[in-house]
Coordinates of C-alpha atoms in Angstrom, one line a residue:
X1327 CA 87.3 106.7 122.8
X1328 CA 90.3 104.4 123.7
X1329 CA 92.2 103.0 120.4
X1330 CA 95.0 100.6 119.8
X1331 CA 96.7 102.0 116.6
X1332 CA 99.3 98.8 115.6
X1333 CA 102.5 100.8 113.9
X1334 CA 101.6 104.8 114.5
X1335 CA 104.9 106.5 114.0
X1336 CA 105.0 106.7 110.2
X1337 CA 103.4 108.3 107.3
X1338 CA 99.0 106.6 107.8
X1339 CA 99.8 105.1 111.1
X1340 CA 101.1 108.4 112.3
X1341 CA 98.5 110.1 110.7
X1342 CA 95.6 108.0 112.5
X1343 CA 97.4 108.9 115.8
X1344 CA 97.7 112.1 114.9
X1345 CA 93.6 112.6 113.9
X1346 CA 92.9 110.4 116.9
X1347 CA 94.2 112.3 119.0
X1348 CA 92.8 115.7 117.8
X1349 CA 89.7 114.1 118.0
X1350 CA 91.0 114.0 121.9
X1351 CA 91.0 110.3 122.1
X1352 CA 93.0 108.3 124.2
X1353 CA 95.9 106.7 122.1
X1354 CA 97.8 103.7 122.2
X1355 CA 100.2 102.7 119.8
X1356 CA 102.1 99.3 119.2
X1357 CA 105.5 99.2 117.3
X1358 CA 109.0 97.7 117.1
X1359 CA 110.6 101.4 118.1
X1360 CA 112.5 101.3 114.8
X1361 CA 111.4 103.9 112.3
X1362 CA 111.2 106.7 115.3
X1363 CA 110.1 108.1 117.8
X1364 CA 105.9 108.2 118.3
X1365 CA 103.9 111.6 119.0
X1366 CA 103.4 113.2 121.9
X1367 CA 100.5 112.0 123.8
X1368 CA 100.5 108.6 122.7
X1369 CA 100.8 105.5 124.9
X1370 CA 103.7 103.7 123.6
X1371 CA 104.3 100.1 123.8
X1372 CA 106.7 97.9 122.1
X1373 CA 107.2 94.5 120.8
X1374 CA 107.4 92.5 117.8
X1375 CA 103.3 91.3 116.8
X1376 CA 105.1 88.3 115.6
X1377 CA 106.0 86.9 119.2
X1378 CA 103.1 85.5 121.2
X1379 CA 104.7 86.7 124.8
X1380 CA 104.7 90.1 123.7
X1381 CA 101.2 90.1 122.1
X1382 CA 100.0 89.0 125.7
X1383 CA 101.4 91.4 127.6
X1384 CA 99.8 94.1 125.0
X1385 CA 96.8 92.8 125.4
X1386 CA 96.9 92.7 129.3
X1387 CA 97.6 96.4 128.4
X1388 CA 93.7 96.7 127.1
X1389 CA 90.3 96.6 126.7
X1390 CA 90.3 99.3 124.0
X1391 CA 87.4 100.5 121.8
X1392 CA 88.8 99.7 118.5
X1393 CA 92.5 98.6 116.6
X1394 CA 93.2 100.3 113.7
X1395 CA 96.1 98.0 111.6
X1396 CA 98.4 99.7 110.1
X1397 CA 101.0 97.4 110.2
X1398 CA 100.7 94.4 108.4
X1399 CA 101.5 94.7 104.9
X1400 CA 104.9 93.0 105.2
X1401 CA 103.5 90.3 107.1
X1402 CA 102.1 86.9 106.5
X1403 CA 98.3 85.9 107.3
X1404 CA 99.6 83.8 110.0
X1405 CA 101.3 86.4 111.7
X1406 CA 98.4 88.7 111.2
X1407 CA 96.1 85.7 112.1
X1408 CA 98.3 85.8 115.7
X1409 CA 97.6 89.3 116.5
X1410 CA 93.8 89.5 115.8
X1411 CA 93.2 86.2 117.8
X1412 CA 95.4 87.7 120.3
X1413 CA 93.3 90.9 121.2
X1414 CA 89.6 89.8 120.0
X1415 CA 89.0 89.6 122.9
X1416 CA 89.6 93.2 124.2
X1417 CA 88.5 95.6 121.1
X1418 CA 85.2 95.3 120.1
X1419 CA 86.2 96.7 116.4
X1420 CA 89.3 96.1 114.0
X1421 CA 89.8 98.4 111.2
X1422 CA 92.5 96.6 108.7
X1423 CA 94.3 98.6 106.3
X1424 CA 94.5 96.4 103.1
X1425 CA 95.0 96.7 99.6
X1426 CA 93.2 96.8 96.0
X1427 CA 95.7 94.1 95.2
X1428 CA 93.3 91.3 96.6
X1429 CA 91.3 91.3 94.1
X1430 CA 91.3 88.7 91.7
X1431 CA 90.5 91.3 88.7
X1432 CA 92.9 94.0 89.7
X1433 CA 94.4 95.8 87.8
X1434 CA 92.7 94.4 85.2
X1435 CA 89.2 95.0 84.9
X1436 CA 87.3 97.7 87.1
X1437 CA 86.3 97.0 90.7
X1438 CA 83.6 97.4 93.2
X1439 CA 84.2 96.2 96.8
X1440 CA 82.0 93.0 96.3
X1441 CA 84.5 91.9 93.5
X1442 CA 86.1 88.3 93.7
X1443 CA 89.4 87.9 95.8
X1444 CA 92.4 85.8 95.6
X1445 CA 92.0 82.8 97.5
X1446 CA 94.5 82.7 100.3
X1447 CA 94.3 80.9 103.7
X1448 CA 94.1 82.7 106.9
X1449 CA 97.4 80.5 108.4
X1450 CA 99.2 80.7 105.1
X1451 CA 103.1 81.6 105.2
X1452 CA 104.9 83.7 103.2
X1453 CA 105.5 81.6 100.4
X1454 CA 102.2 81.1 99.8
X1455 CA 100.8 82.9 96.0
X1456 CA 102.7 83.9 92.6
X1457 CA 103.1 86.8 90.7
X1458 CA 101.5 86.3 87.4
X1459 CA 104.0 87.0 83.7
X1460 CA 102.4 90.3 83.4
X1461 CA 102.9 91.2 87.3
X1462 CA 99.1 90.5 88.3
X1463 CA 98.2 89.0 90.4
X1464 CA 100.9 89.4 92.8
X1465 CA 102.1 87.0 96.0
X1466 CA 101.7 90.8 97.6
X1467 CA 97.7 90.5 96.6
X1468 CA 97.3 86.8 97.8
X1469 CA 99.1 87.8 101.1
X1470 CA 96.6 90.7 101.9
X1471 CA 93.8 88.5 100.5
X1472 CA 94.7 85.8 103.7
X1473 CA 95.3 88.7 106.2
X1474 CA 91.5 90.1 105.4
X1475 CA 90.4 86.2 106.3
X1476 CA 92.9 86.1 109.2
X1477 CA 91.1 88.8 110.6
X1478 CA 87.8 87.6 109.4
X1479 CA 88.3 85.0 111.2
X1480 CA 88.8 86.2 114.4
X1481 CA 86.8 89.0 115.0
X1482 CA 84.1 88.3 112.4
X1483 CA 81.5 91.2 111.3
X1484 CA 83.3 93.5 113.9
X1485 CA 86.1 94.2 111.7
X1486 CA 86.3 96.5 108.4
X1487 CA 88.8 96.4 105.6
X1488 CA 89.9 99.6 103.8
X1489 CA 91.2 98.6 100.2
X1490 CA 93.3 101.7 98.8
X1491 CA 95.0 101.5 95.8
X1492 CA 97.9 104.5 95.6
X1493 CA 98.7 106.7 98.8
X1494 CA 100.0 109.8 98.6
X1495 CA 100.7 112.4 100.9
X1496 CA 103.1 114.1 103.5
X1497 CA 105.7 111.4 104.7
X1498 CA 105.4 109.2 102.2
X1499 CA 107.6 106.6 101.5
X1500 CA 107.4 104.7 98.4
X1501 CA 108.8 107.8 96.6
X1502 CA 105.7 108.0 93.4
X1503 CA 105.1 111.7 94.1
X1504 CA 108.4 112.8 95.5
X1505 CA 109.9 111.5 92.3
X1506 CA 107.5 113.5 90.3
X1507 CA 108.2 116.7 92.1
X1508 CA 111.8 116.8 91.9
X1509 CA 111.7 115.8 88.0
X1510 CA 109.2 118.4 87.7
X1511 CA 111.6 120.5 89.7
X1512 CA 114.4 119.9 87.3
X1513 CA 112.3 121.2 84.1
X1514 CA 113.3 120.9 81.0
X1515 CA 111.2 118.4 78.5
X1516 CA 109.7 115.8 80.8
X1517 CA 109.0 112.2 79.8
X1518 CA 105.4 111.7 80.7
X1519 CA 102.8 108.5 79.8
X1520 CA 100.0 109.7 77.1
X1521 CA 96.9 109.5 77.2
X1522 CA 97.4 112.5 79.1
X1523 CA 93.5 112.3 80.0
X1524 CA 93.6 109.7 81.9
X1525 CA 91.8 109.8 84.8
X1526 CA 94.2 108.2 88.0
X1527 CA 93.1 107.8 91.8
X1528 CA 95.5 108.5 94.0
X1529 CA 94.4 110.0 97.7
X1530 CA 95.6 111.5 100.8
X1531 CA 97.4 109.8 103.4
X1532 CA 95.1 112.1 105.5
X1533 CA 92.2 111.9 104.2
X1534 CA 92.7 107.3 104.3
X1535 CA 93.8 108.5 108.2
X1536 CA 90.0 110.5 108.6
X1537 CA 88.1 107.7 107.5
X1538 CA 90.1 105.1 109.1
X1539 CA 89.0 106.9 112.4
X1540 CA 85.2 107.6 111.1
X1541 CA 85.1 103.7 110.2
X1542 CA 86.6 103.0 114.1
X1543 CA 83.7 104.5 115.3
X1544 CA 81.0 103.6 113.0
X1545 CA 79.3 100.4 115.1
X1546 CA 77.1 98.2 113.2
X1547 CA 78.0 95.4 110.9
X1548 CA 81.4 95.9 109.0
X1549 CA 82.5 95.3 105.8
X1550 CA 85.0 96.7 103.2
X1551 CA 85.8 99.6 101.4
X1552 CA 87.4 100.6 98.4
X1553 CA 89.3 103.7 99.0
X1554 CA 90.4 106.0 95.8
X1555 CA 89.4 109.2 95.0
X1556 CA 86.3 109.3 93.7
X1557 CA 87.1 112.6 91.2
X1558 CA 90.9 111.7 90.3
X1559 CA 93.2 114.0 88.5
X1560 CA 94.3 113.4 84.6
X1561 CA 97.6 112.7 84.2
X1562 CA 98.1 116.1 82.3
X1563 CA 96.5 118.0 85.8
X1564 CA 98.9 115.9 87.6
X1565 CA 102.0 117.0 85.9
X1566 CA 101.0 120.6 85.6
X1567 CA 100.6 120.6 89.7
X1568 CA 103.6 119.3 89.9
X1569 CA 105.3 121.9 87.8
X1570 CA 103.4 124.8 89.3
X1571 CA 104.3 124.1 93.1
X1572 CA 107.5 123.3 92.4
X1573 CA 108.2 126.3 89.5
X1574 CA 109.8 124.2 87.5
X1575 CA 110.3 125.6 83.7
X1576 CA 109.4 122.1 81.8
X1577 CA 106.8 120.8 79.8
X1578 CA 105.5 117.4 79.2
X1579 CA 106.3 115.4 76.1
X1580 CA 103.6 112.5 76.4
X1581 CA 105.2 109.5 74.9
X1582 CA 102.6 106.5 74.0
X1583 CA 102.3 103.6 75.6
X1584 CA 104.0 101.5 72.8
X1585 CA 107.0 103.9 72.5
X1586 CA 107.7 103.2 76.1
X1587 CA 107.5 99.8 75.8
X1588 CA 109.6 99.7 73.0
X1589 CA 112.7 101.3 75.5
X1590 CA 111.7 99.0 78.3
X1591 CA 110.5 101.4 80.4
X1592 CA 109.2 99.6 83.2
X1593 CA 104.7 100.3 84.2
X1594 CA 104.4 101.5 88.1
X1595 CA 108.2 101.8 89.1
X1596 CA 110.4 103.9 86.1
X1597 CA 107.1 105.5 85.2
X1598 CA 105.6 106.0 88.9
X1599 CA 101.9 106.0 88.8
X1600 CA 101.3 104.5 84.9
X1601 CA 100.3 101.0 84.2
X1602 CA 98.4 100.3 81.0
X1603 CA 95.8 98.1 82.6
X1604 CA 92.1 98.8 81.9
X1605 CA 91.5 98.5 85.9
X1606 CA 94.3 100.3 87.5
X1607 CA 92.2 103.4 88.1
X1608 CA 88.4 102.2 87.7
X1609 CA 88.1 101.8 91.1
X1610 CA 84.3 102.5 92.2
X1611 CA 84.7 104.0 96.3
X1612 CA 81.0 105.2 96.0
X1613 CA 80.8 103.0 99.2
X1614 CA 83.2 104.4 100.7
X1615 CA 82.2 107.9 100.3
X1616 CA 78.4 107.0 101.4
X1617 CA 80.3 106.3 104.5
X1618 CA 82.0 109.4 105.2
X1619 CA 84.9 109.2 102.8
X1620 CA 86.0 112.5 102.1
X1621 CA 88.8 113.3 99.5
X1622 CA 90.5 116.5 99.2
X1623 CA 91.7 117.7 95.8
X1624 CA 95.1 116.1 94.9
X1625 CA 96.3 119.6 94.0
X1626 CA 96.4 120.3 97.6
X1627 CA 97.8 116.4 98.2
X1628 CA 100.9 117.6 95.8
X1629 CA 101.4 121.2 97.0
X1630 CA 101.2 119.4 100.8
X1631 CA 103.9 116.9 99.6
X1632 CA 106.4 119.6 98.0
X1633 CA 106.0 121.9 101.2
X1634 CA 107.0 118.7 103.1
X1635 CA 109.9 117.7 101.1
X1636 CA 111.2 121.4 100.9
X1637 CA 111.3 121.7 105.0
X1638 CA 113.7 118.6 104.8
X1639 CA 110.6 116.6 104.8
X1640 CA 112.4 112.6 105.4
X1641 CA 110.5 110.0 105.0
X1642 CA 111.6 106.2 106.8
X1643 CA 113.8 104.8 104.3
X1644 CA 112.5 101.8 102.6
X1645 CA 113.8 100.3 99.3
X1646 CA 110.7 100.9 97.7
X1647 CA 112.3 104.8 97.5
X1648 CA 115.1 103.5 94.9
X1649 CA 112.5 101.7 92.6
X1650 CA 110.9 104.8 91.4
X1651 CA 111.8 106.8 88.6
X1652 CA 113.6 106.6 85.3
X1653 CA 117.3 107.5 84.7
X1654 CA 118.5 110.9 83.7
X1655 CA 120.0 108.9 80.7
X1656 CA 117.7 107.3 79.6
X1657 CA 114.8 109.3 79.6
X1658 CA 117.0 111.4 77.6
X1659 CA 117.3 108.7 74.8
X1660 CA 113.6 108.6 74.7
X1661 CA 113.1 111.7 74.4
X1662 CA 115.5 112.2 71.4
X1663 CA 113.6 109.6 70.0
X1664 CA 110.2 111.4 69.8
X1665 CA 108.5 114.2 67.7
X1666 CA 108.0 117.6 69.4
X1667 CA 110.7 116.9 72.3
X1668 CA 113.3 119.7 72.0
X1669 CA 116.3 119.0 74.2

């Protein structure tokens, strides 16, 4: 099995090149050489997707059995429109790493992976979309929405969309988890969103990696997939993984959604992983797992994660990192503020 993996040398792209090649595949990968070095075994070439010359000369560099795209979520449909025009010709399947954020309902209202998507055009820029008051939809959803038609377009029912929602894992860079474990870390009376049952969906950057590869293979008609865990974790499991692996001595105080919003406390970034939307984690994968998708419990994801971080685990840095987390300060106001929180 020969693969083109575009991006491979951080967090999902290097762990598709890493399952591919335990699966002792022959790997190529395709990056700028900017966030480091790729693994061993790999085929590297390098050169900006965005400029024409250099996506001939990559694909002089083929015929490969599939791509797998890990590369495009900061990129316009056009751009991704460029690169899957430029190698149709010489893969014979395209797996595309997209996003739950093209849908039209997301987050608000629960999703299967025949719900409606935003409406962007496969040669769109990247001006084109809005972010609604509320923060859905979001110019981020229309541009994935256009890259799935760009590469629609191109390769037609050869290619396969995987929609995740949160990834979390080993290497990650957004910073959701990693800002979790080192609060939990700290102890003391931790700021945490009630309902503390509720049910979220994050999975393994591994286990998106596994079936990224199973889907490469699959043959047939594509299609898209909505991947989330299909079991979860409450929000109450979540925190208590987080303070077991990391021993820290705290406890959750579980402020309600209305006390939070009366401090400003902002859904998704100061609170990483809470968003008060009916949808955010009603996401049905039950495709996805009749296809092969197999999610490990996100116990093991944390514990994995902290292990990381604790052998000086560094992730590329990306300014998403500083977004997450509340203040010191401030969760310290809030906590004043509420019954049962003893500082």
């Amino acid at each position: 099995m020969k693969i083109l993996v575009l991006g491979g040398t951080w967090f999902l792209g290097k762990e598709v090149v890493a399952g591919a090649l335990a699966r002792g595949w022959e790997v190529t990968t395709f990056t700028r050489g900017l966030s480091g070095p790729g693994l061993p075994g790999t085929g590297a070439l390098h050169g900006d997707r965005t400029d024409p010359t250099a996506l001939t000369r990559l694909a002089a560099a083929g015929p490969w059995d599939a791509v797998v795209d890990t590369s495009s979520s900061e990129l316009p449909p056009r751009d991704v429109l460029l690169a899957a025009r430029a190698l149709a010709d010489q893969v014979d399947r395209w797996v595309h790493i997209s996003t739950v954020s093209v849908y039209a309902g997301w987050p608000h209202h629960p999703l299967t992976d025949t719900s409606p998507l935003l409406d962007c055009p496969p040669g769109a820029d990247e001006t084109f979309g809005y972010t609604g008051e509320d923060g859905s939809p979001t110019t981020y959803g229309f541009q994935k929405a256009g890259g799935e038609r760009a590469v629609a377009e191109a390769l037609g029912d050869r290619a396969v969309f995987l929609r995740p929602g949160v990834i979390l894992g080993p290497g990650e860079y957004v910073g959701r988890l990693p800002w979790w474990l080192t609060r939990a870390a700290r102890g003391g009376p931790i700021l945490a969103p009630a309902p503390a049952h509720q049910r979220i969906q994050p999975v393994d950057v591994r286990d998106v990696a596994a079936f990224a590869l199973d889907q490469a293979t699959a043959g047939g008609v594509g299609g898209a997939f909505n991947v989330a865990h299909p079991e979860g974790l409450t929000f109450a499991g979540f925190v208590t993984a987080c303070l077991m692996v990391t021993g820290g001595a705290g406890r959750p105080v579980w402020a309600s959604p209305e006390d939070l919003a009366s401090h400003g406390v902002k859904q998704w970034t100061e609170m990483p992983l809470w968003r008060t939307h009916a949808g955010v984690w009603a996401v049905d994968s039950s495709r996805a797992v009749a296809a092969g998708l197999r999610c490990r419990p996100l116990a093991e994801t944390i514990a994995d994660t902290w292990a990381w971080l604790q052998a000086d685990g560094r992730p590329v840095e990306h300014p998403r990192w500083a977004e997450h987390g509340i203040a010191p300060e401030k969760e310290g106001k809030i906590l004043a503020s509420l019954p049962g929180a003893t500082l």
